[in-house]
Amino acid sequence: MADISMNKARVMIRKALQKGRELELKPLSVVVLDAGGHVKAFEREDGAAPGRFAIAQGKAYGAVMLGMAGTAQMQRAEQQGYFMNAVNGVYGGQVIPVPGGVLVRDKRGVVIGAVGVTGDTSDNDAICAAFGIEQANLVAEI
């Protein structure tokens, strides 16, 4: 199974933050999780709220554990709230089903992790996460 190297994780974070500054977004926090949902790397920009780690992790954790990016999770929550409530019961309330949790796939399409970004609107967070992933020569699923 492919894995996200520390180098690739750092590229994803650096480029996601760069995109946020380019778009003049609020201070961001970015986490990279491996395929098992474990933290590979995390950074919080100066000025970002201290509680942002849990939000970034929740966005990414839901994506990797369900194999479903944040946008799809939000749609599912809107259509079948009972499902996402059950999922959060199973995962101890750790899933935040909104855009900004982006799946990371290798070139063969295998899920190798997820990136969670928080700090601005969920849609802007997802844009930054996808940019970071693509700059690391991996495939983003928003």
PDB file of N, CA, C and O in Angstrom, residues 56-93:
ATOM      1  N   ALA A  56      -9.864  20.649  11.662  1.00  0.00           N
ATOM      2  CA  ALA A  56      -9.139  20.135  10.493  1.00  0.00           C
ATOM      3  C   ALA A  56      -9.062  18.614  10.538  1.00  0.00           C
ATOM      4  O   ALA A  56      -9.302  17.930   9.533  1.00  0.00           O
ATOM      5  N   GLN A  57      -8.758  18.075  11.707  1.00  0.00           N
ATOM      6  CA  GLN A  57      -8.658  16.625  11.851  1.00  0.00           C
ATOM      7  C   GLN A  57     -10.017  15.966  11.597  1.00  0.00           C
ATOM      8  O   GLN A  57     -10.096  14.939  10.923  1.00  0.00           O
ATOM      9  N   GLY A  58     -11.091  16.549  12.114  1.00  0.00           N
ATOM     10  CA  GLY A  58     -12.428  15.984  11.917  1.00  0.00           C
ATOM     11  C   GLY A  58     -12.849  15.959  10.464  1.00  0.00           C
ATOM     12  O   GLY A  58     -13.495  15.008  10.000  1.00  0.00           O
ATOM     13  N   LYS A  59     -12.487  17.009   9.732  1.00  0.00           N
ATOM     14  CA  LYS A  59     -12.793  17.037   8.301  1.00  0.00           C
ATOM     15  C   LYS A  59     -12.041  15.924   7.570  1.00  0.00           C
ATOM     16  O   LYS A  59     -12.615  15.172   6.770  1.00  0.00           O
ATOM     17  N   ALA A  60     -10.743  15.817   7.830  1.00  0.00           N
ATOM     18  CA  ALA A  60      -9.918  14.809   7.157  1.00  0.00           C
ATOM     19  C   ALA A  60     -10.262  13.398   7.625  1.00  0.00           C
ATOM     20  O   ALA A  60     -10.302  12.462   6.820  1.00  0.00           O
ATOM     21  N   TYR A  61     -10.530  13.234   8.908  1.00  0.00           N
ATOM     22  CA  TYR A  61     -10.818  11.918   9.470  1.00  0.00           C
ATOM     23  C   TYR A  61     -12.073  11.314   8.839  1.00  0.00           C
ATOM     24  O   TYR A  61     -12.078  10.148   8.442  1.00  0.00           O
ATOM     25  N   GLY A  62     -13.120  12.114   8.720  1.00  0.00           N
ATOM     26  CA  GLY A  62     -14.338  11.634   8.082  1.00  0.00           C
ATOM     27  C   GLY A  62     -14.079  11.199   6.654  1.00  0.00           C
ATOM     28  O   GLY A  62     -14.584  10.164   6.200  1.00  0.00           O
ATOM     29  N   ALA A  63     -13.275  11.996   5.948  1.00  0.00           N
ATOM     30  CA  ALA A  63     -12.979  11.661   4.553  1.00  0.00           C
ATOM     31  C   ALA A  63     -12.261  10.325   4.446  1.00  0.00           C
ATOM     32  O   ALA A  63     -12.670   9.450   3.676  1.00  0.00           O
ATOM     33  N   VAL A  64     -11.210  10.146   5.202  1.00  0.00           N
ATOM     34  CA  VAL A  64     -10.417   8.925   5.069  1.00  0.00           C
ATOM     35  C   VAL A  64     -11.155   7.706   5.624  1.00  0.00           C
ATOM     36  O   VAL A  64     -11.128   6.626   5.024  1.00  0.00           O
ATOM     37  N   MET A  65     -11.864   7.859   6.733  1.00  0.00           N
ATOM     38  CA  MET A  65     -12.531   6.709   7.337  1.00  0.00           C
ATOM     39  C   MET A  65     -13.745   6.244   6.527  1.00  0.00           C
ATOM     40  O   MET A  65     -14.066   5.062   6.511  1.00  0.00           O
ATOM     41  N   LEU A  66     -14.415   7.182   5.860  1.00  0.00           N
ATOM     42  CA  LEU A  66     -15.578   6.819   5.044  1.00  0.00           C
ATOM     43  C   LEU A  66     -15.227   6.625   3.571  1.00  0.00           C
ATOM     44  O   LEU A  66     -16.057   6.149   2.800  1.00  0.00           O
ATOM     45  N   GLY A  67     -14.012   7.048   3.174  1.00  0.00           N
ATOM     46  CA  GLY A  67     -13.659   7.003   1.754  1.00  0.00           C
ATOM     47  C   GLY A  67     -14.539   7.941   0.954  1.00  0.00           C
ATOM     48  O   GLY A  67     -14.831   7.697  -0.208  1.00  0.00           O
ATOM     49  N   MET A  68     -14.945   9.040   1.607  1.00  0.00           N
ATOM     50  CA  MET A  68     -15.896   9.981   1.033  1.00  0.00           C
ATOM     51  C   MET A  68     -15.458  11.397   1.406  1.00  0.00           C
ATOM     52  O   MET A  68     -15.370  11.723   2.593  1.00  0.00           O
ATOM     53  N   ALA A  69     -15.157  12.207   0.408  1.00  0.00           N
ATOM     54  CA  ALA A  69     -14.690  13.571   0.669  1.00  0.00           C
ATOM     55  C   ALA A  69     -15.768  14.387   1.385  1.00  0.00           C
ATOM     56  O   ALA A  69     -16.947  14.024   1.401  1.00  0.00           O
ATOM     57  N   GLY A  70     -15.360  15.510   1.972  1.00  0.00           N
ATOM     58  CA  GLY A  70     -16.253  16.347   2.751  1.00  0.00           C
ATOM     59  C   GLY A  70     -17.484  16.829   2.017  1.00  0.00           C
ATOM     60  O   GLY A  70     -18.573  16.903   2.595  1.00  0.00           O
ATOM     61  N   THR A  71     -17.346  17.168   0.736  1.00  0.00           N
ATOM     62  CA  THR A  71     -18.498  17.635  -0.035  1.00  0.00           C
ATOM     63  C   THR A  71     -19.553  16.543  -0.127  1.00  0.00           C
ATOM     64  O   THR A  71     -20.746  16.798   0.070  1.00  0.00           O
ATOM     65  N   ALA A  72     -19.130  15.315  -0.394  1.00  0.00           N
ATOM     66  CA  ALA A  72     -20.068  14.188  -0.474  1.00  0.00           C
ATOM     67  C   ALA A  72     -20.658  13.881   0.900  1.00  0.00           C
ATOM     68  O   ALA A  72     -21.840  13.547   1.010  1.00  0.00           O
ATOM     69  N   GLN A  73     -19.858  14.023   1.948  1.00  0.00           N
ATOM     70  CA  GLN A  73     -20.370  13.803   3.300  1.00  0.00           C
ATOM     71  C   GLN A  73     -21.456  14.812   3.641  1.00  0.00           C
ATOM     72  O   GLN A  73     -22.478  14.456   4.247  1.00  0.00           O
ATOM     73  N   MET A  74     -21.252  16.069   3.265  1.00  0.00           N
ATOM     74  CA  MET A  74     -22.239  17.096   3.552  1.00  0.00           C
ATOM     75  C   MET A  74     -23.549  16.799   2.821  1.00  0.00           C
ATOM     76  O   MET A  74     -24.633  16.919   3.402  1.00  0.00           O
ATOM     77  N   GLN A  75     -23.438  16.398   1.561  1.00  0.00           N
ATOM     78  CA  GLN A  75     -24.641  16.036   0.801  1.00  0.00           C
ATOM     79  C   GLN A  75     -25.366  14.871   1.467  1.00  0.00           C
ATOM     80  O   GLN A  75     -26.595  14.879   1.590  1.00  0.00           O
ATOM     81  N   ARG A  76     -24.609  13.916   1.914  1.00  0.00           N
ATOM     82  CA  ARG A  76     -25.209  12.751   2.595  1.00  0.00           C
ATOM     83  C   ARG A  76     -25.871  13.174   3.899  1.00  0.00           C
ATOM     84  O   ARG A  76     -26.967  12.719   4.230  1.00  0.00           O
ATOM     85  N   ALA A  77     -25.221  14.079   4.643  1.00  0.00           N
ATOM     86  CA  ALA A  77     -25.788  14.566   5.899  1.00  0.00           C
ATOM     87  C   ALA A  77     -27.090  15.322   5.658  1.00  0.00           C
ATOM     88  O   ALA A  77     -28.032  15.217   6.441  1.00  0.00           O
ATOM     89  N   GLU A  78     -27.129  16.088   4.566  1.00  0.00           N
ATOM     90  CA  GLU A  78     -28.344  16.839   4.245  1.00  0.00           C
ATOM     91  C   GLU A  78     -29.480  15.911   3.843  1.00  0.00           C
ATOM     92  O   GLU A  78     -30.637  16.171   4.140  1.00  0.00           O
ATOM     93  N   GLN A  79     -29.161  14.817   3.159  1.00  0.00           N
ATOM     94  CA  GLN A  79     -30.177  13.883   2.690  1.00  0.00           C
ATOM     95  C   GLN A  79     -30.530  12.813   3.723  1.00  0.00           C
ATOM     96  O   GLN A  79     -31.667  12.370   3.791  1.00  0.00           O
ATOM     97  N   GLN A  80     -29.533  12.401   4.485  1.00  0.00           N
ATOM     98  CA  GLN A  80     -29.725  11.321   5.456  1.00  0.00           C
ATOM     99  C   GLN A  80     -28.969  11.650   6.739  1.00  0.00           C
ATOM    100  O   GLN A  80     -27.974  11.018   7.073  1.00  0.00           O
ATOM    101  N   GLY A  81     -29.486  12.635   7.456  1.00  0.00           N
ATOM    102  CA  GLY A  81     -28.832  13.061   8.689  1.00  0.00           C
ATOM    103  C   GLY A  81     -28.624  11.921   9.668  1.00  0.00           C
ATOM    104  O   GLY A  81     -27.619  11.883  10.380  1.00  0.00           O
ATOM    105  N   TYR A  82     -29.552  10.972   9.686  1.00  0.00           N
ATOM    106  CA  TYR A  82     -29.434   9.836  10.594  1.00  0.00           C
ATOM    107  C   TYR A  82     -28.166   9.030  10.316  1.00  0.00           C
ATOM    108  O   TYR A  82     -27.553   8.490  11.238  1.00  0.00           O
ATOM    109  N   PHE A  83     -27.755   8.963   9.043  1.00  0.00           N
ATOM    110  CA  PHE A  83     -26.545   8.208   8.705  1.00  0.00           C
ATOM    111  C   PHE A  83     -25.311   8.881   9.320  1.00  0.00           C
ATOM    112  O   PHE A  83     -24.491   8.222   9.958  1.00  0.00           O
ATOM    113  N   MET A  84     -25.192  10.206   9.114  1.00  0.00           N
ATOM    114  CA  MET A  84     -24.015  10.898   9.651  1.00  0.00           C
ATOM    115  C   MET A  84     -24.041  10.918  11.179  1.00  0.00           C
ATOM    116  O   MET A  84     -22.982  10.867  11.815  1.00  0.00           O
ATOM    117  N   ASN A  85     -25.226  10.953  11.784  1.00  0.00           N
ATOM    118  CA  ASN A  85     -25.310  10.847  13.244  1.00  0.00           C
ATOM    119  C   ASN A  85     -24.790   9.488  13.704  1.00  0.00           C
ATOM    120  O   ASN A  85     -24.060   9.398  14.697  1.00  0.00           O
ATOM    121  N   ALA A  86     -25.162   8.443  12.984  1.00  0.00           N
ATOM    122  CA  ALA A  86     -24.680   7.105  13.328  1.00  0.00           C
ATOM    123  C   ALA A  86     -23.169   7.009  13.144  1.00  0.00           C
ATOM    124  O   ALA A  86     -22.468   6.434  13.983  1.00  0.00           O
ATOM    125  N   VAL A  87     -22.669   7.575  12.047  1.00  0.00           N
ATOM    126  CA  VAL A  87     -21.219   7.571  11.799  1.00  0.00           C
ATOM    127  C   VAL A  87     -20.490   8.261  12.946  1.00  0.00           C
ATOM    128  O   VAL A  87     -19.488   7.761  13.451  1.00  0.00           O
ATOM    129  N   ASN A  88     -21.000   9.399  13.365  1.00  0.00           N
ATOM    130  CA  ASN A  88     -20.346  10.110  14.464  1.00  0.00           C
ATOM    131  C   ASN A  88     -20.435   9.328  15.762  1.00  0.00           C
ATOM    132  O   ASN A  88     -19.534   9.419  16.598  1.00  0.00           O
ATOM    133  N   GLY A  89     -21.479   8.527  15.919  1.00  0.00           N
ATOM    134  CA  GLY A  89     -21.551   7.654  17.082  1.00  0.00           C
ATOM    135  C   GLY A  89     -20.464   6.595  17.044  1.00  0.00           C
ATOM    136  O   GLY A  89     -19.784   6.335  18.037  1.00  0.00           O
ATOM    137  N   VAL A  90     -20.276   6.016  15.880  1.00  0.00           N
ATOM    138  CA  VAL A  90     -19.249   4.986  15.706  1.00  0.00           C
ATOM    139  C   VAL A  90     -17.853   5.562  15.927  1.00  0.00           C
ATOM    140  O   VAL A  90     -17.002   4.928  16.550  1.00  0.00           O
ATOM    141  N   TYR A  91     -17.620   6.782  15.422  1.00  0.00           N
ATOM    142  CA  TYR A  91     -16.282   7.380  15.493  1.00  0.00           C
ATOM    143  C   TYR A  91     -16.137   8.396  16.618  1.00  0.00           C
ATOM    144  O   TYR A  91     -15.249   9.255  16.575  1.00  0.00           O
ATOM    145  N   GLY A  92     -16.981   8.302  17.626  1.00  0.00           N
ATOM    146  CA  GLY A  92     -16.819   9.137  18.818  1.00  0.00           C
ATOM    147  C   GLY A  92     -16.951  10.623  18.565  1.00  0.00           C
ATOM    148  O   GLY A  92     -16.296  11.423  19.236  1.00  0.00           O
ATOM    149  N   GLY A  93     -17.788  11.004  17.593  1.00  0.00           N
ATOM    150  CA  GLY A  93     -18.015  12.423  17.318  1.00  0.00           C
ATOM    151  C   GLY A  93     -16.874  13.112  16.590  1.00  0.00           C
ATOM    152  O   GLY A  93     -16.821  14.335  16.537  1.00  0.00           O
TER     153      GLY A  93
END
